[in-house]
Tab-separated table of C-alpha atoms in Angstrom:
chain	number	residue	atom	x	y	z
A	1	UNK	CA	-0.009	-0.220	-0.055
A	2	UNK	CA	1.033	3.533	-0.983
A	3	UNK	CA	1.971	5.734	1.918
A	4	UNK	CA	-0.384	8.643	2.578
A	5	UNK	CA	2.221	11.480	1.041
A	6	UNK	CA	2.894	9.209	-2.426
A	7	UNK	CA	-0.806	8.518	-2.821
A	8	UNK	CA	-1.330	8.696	-6.782
A	9	UNK	CA	-4.461	10.968	-7.407
A	10	UNK	CA	-7.760	9.006	-8.265
A	11	UNK	CA	-10.196	9.527	-10.574
A	12	UNK	CA	-12.202	11.532	-8.308
A	13	UNK	CA	-9.462	13.691	-7.696
A	14	UNK	CA	-8.624	14.362	-11.340
A	15	UNK	CA	-12.224	15.284	-11.696
A	16	UNK	CA	-11.866	17.503	-8.687
A	17	UNK	CA	-8.535	19.135	-10.303
A	18	UNK	CA	-10.416	19.606	-13.759
A	19	UNK	CA	-13.782	21.183	-11.878
A	20	UNK	CA	-11.245	23.658	-10.069
A	21	UNK	CA	-9.263	24.312	-13.203
A	22	UNK	CA	-12.641	25.266	-15.191
A	23	UNK	CA	-13.637	27.353	-12.081
A	24	UNK	CA	-10.106	28.950	-12.215
A	25	UNK	CA	-11.254	29.810	-16.147
A	26	UNK	CA	-14.129	31.829	-14.901
A	27	UNK	CA	-12.031	33.773	-12.505
A	28	UNK	CA	-10.009	34.344	-15.109
A	29	UNK	CA	-12.221	35.848	-17.462
A	30	UNK	CA	-14.004	37.812	-14.357
A	31	UNK	CA	-10.646	39.308	-13.252
A	32	UNK	CA	-9.094	39.937	-16.857
A	33	UNK	CA	-10.391	43.396	-17.628
A	34	UNK	CA	-9.349	44.604	-13.863
A	35	UNK	CA	-5.680	43.100	-14.634
A	36	UNK	CA	-5.114	43.964	-17.561
A	37	UNK	CA	-6.182	48.203	-16.324
A	38	UNK	CA	-4.382	47.596	-13.264
A	39	UNK	CA	-0.927	46.301	-14.965
A	40	UNK	CA	0.257	49.532	-16.502
A	41	UNK	CA	-1.165	51.756	-14.082
A	42	UNK	CA	-0.484	50.612	-11.040
A	43	UNK	CA	1.844	47.079	-10.566
A	44	UNK	CA	1.375	46.654	-6.916
A	45	UNK	CA	-2.619	46.795	-7.009
A	46	UNK	CA	-1.953	43.951	-9.770
A	47	UNK	CA	0.135	42.089	-8.042
A	48	UNK	CA	-2.707	42.160	-5.104
A	49	UNK	CA	-5.416	41.053	-6.995
A	50	UNK	CA	-3.238	38.166	-9.251
A	51	UNK	CA	-2.995	36.236	-5.912
A	52	UNK	CA	-6.412	35.237	-7.007
A	53	UNK	CA	-4.974	32.919	-9.682
A	54	UNK	CA	-3.589	30.849	-6.737
A	55	UNK	CA	-7.418	30.587	-4.909
A	56	UNK	CA	-7.939	27.062	-6.849
A	57	UNK	CA	-4.733	25.507	-6.773
A	58	UNK	CA	-4.444	25.889	-3.111
A	59	UNK	CA	-7.998	24.507	-2.840
A	60	UNK	CA	-7.287	21.739	-4.888
A	61	UNK	CA	-4.351	20.685	-2.526
A	62	UNK	CA	-6.647	21.236	0.673
A	63	UNK	CA	-9.580	19.543	-0.568
A	64	UNK	CA	-7.892	16.731	-2.030
A	65	UNK	CA	-4.889	16.044	0.539
A	66	UNK	CA	-3.003	14.836	-2.379
A	67	UNK	CA	0.797	15.947	-3.228
A	68	UNK	CA	0.706	17.091	-6.883
A	69	UNK	CA	-2.834	18.552	-7.239
A	70	UNK	CA	-2.324	21.854	-6.708
A	71	UNK	CA	0.252	21.974	-10.091
A	72	UNK	CA	-2.070	19.551	-11.856
A	73	UNK	CA	-5.039	22.291	-11.347
A	74	UNK	CA	-2.889	24.844	-12.254
A	75	UNK	CA	-1.625	22.791	-15.468
A	76	UNK	CA	-5.223	22.215	-16.654
A	77	UNK	CA	-6.283	25.889	-15.736
A	78	UNK	CA	-3.222	27.111	-17.635
A	79	UNK	CA	-4.253	25.346	-20.995
A	80	UNK	CA	-7.641	26.679	-20.467
A	81	UNK	CA	-6.444	30.317	-19.968
A	82	UNK	CA	-3.864	30.215	-22.816
A	83	UNK	CA	-6.471	28.682	-25.464
A	84	UNK	CA	-8.633	31.819	-24.206
A	85	UNK	CA	-6.093	34.537	-23.918
A	86	UNK	CA	-4.644	36.693	-26.432
A	87	UNK	CA	-1.194	36.371	-24.561
A	88	UNK	CA	-1.164	32.549	-25.825
A	89	UNK	CA	0.909	29.883	-23.802
A	90	UNK	CA	2.982	32.707	-22.438
A	91	UNK	CA	0.498	32.459	-19.341
A	92	UNK	CA	1.232	28.885	-18.736
A	93	UNK	CA	4.349	29.529	-17.037
A	94	UNK	CA	3.570	31.887	-13.881
A	95	UNK	CA	0.507	29.723	-13.179
A	96	UNK	CA	2.137	26.284	-13.021
A	97	UNK	CA	4.987	27.703	-11.297
A	98	UNK	CA	2.203	29.118	-8.847
A	99	UNK	CA	1.112	25.604	-8.314
A	100	UNK	CA	4.524	23.862	-8.514
A	101	UNK	CA	5.851	26.171	-5.212
A	102	UNK	CA	2.754	25.521	-3.776
A	103	UNK	CA	2.995	21.796	-4.123
A	104	UNK	CA	6.697	21.738	-3.269
A	105	UNK	CA	6.102	23.707	0.006
A	106	UNK	CA	3.449	21.616	1.186
A	107	UNK	CA	4.440	18.135	-0.180
A	108	UNK	CA	3.949	16.058	2.726
A	109	UNK	CA	1.588	18.506	4.838
A	110	UNK	CA	-1.754	16.623	5.267
A	111	UNK	CA	-4.859	17.266	7.153
A	112	UNK	CA	-5.568	20.889	9.117
A	113	UNK	CA	-4.720	22.316	12.595
A	114	UNK	CA	-2.036	25.501	13.305
A	115	UNK	CA	1.207	23.665	11.467
A	116	UNK	CA	-0.504	22.933	8.565
A	117	UNK	CA	-1.788	26.591	8.404
A	118	UNK	CA	1.466	27.396	8.878
A	119	UNK	CA	3.111	25.386	6.324
A	120	UNK	CA	0.557	27.121	3.580
A	121	UNK	CA	1.488	30.366	4.807
A	122	UNK	CA	4.897	29.452	3.994
A	123	UNK	CA	3.694	28.100	1.020
A	124	UNK	CA	2.116	31.426	-0.101
A	125	UNK	CA	5.009	33.813	0.568
A	126	UNK	CA	7.352	31.676	-1.512
A	127	UNK	CA	4.741	31.518	-4.618
A	128	UNK	CA	4.500	35.270	-4.018
A	129	UNK	CA	8.453	35.455	-3.871
A	130	UNK	CA	8.680	33.338	-7.038
A	131	UNK	CA	6.229	35.134	-8.953
A	132	UNK	CA	7.543	38.466	-8.228
A	133	UNK	CA	10.968	37.199	-9.596
A	134	UNK	CA	9.026	36.226	-12.610
A	135	UNK	CA	7.356	39.520	-13.080
A	136	UNK	CA	9.921	41.671	-13.082
A	137	UNK	CA	11.276	40.783	-16.187
A	138	UNK	CA	8.140	42.303	-17.782
A	139	UNK	CA	8.196	45.448	-15.790
A	140	UNK	CA	8.755	48.487	-18.233
A	141	UNK	CA	11.540	50.942	-17.336
A	142	UNK	CA	9.568	53.341	-15.802
A	143	UNK	CA	7.745	50.822	-13.321
A	144	UNK	CA	11.534	50.077	-12.167
A	145	UNK	CA	11.535	52.342	-9.205
A	146	UNK	CA	12.235	51.139	-5.705
A	147	UNK	CA	8.535	51.860	-4.446
A	148	UNK	CA	6.867	50.088	-7.038
A	149	UNK	CA	9.200	47.330	-6.719
A	150	UNK	CA	8.913	47.285	-3.208
A	151	UNK	CA	4.897	47.266	-3.202
A	152	UNK	CA	4.458	45.013	-6.229
A	153	UNK	CA	6.629	42.423	-3.888
A	154	UNK	CA	4.458	42.954	-1.089
A	155	UNK	CA	1.398	42.724	-3.490
A	156	UNK	CA	2.069	39.480	-4.832
A	157	UNK	CA	2.916	38.139	-0.992
A	158	UNK	CA	-0.429	39.671	0.441
A	159	UNK	CA	-2.279	38.227	-2.447
A	160	UNK	CA	-0.685	35.148	-2.028
A	161	UNK	CA	-1.685	34.958	1.747
A	162	UNK	CA	-5.134	36.026	0.774
A	163	UNK	CA	-5.529	33.255	-1.715
A	164	UNK	CA	-4.037	30.556	1.188
A	165	UNK	CA	-6.286	31.760	3.542
A	166	UNK	CA	-9.541	32.133	1.764
A	167	UNK	CA	-8.785	28.504	0.095
A	168	UNK	CA	-8.555	27.358	3.837
A	169	UNK	CA	-12.067	28.728	4.335
A	170	UNK	CA	-13.570	27.468	1.397
A	171	UNK	CA	-12.085	24.095	1.940
A	172	UNK	CA	-13.211	23.785	5.412
A	173	UNK	CA	-16.729	24.784	4.375
A	174	UNK	CA	-16.510	22.340	1.469
A	175	UNK	CA	-15.414	19.567	3.622
A	176	UNK	CA	-18.190	20.215	5.831
A	177	UNK	CA	-20.760	19.760	2.778
A	178	UNK	CA	-18.853	16.429	2.135
A	179	UNK	CA	-16.934	17.721	-1.064
A	180	UNK	CA	-13.308	16.329	-1.477
A	181	UNK	CA	-13.299	14.151	1.804
A	182	UNK	CA	-13.105	10.409	0.986
A	183	UNK	CA	-16.311	8.580	2.180
A	184	UNK	CA	-13.875	5.752	3.546
A	185	UNK	CA	-12.141	8.798	5.679
A	186	UNK	CA	-15.307	9.911	7.235
A	187	UNK	CA	-14.465	11.124	11.087
A	188	UNK	CA	-14.913	8.298	13.591
A	189	UNK	CA	-16.853	10.237	16.159
A	190	UNK	CA	-19.736	11.140	13.780
A	191	UNK	CA	-22.965	10.154	15.222
A	192	UNK	CA	-24.139	7.079	13.019
A	193	UNK	CA	-27.608	7.367	11.334
């Protein structure tokens, strides 16, 4: 039997990742006009709002408790978004990068609790840092001032932290509703019907 940290995604887990990737596409459509407007006018605000793109990868990892589901959800969403985006395949890299960083930091993390929450917050900081590093390449020369760079860095970190925290709240609500939890993993102390 495979150890819990080496579980392979089941069909059910793959379906959850695909469904969350589809929701990610809808979030992309909803936020694209705002992000397009913010990028040249207010890069720090863009960085903050762009954190929404990590919400579903964080949620996938929390819902399934299976390593690799954040990057899998990100990759599926990236393909959907690349097909529907004028920028094309260039959008794949930052989306997959965020999912990969999340999975690398929380790889062996399972369950809930303060220690798990801290690990997800660390993943958010790491993802924000990585995404900031990637975004510097596309900054225009007039946006390379220390204030804009610092604001953009902090915006990335705060945006990722918000995505992590919101995903935790959503995962808790969905688990209470029975979504994402394997029926064989139901709590042993629940009352019998």
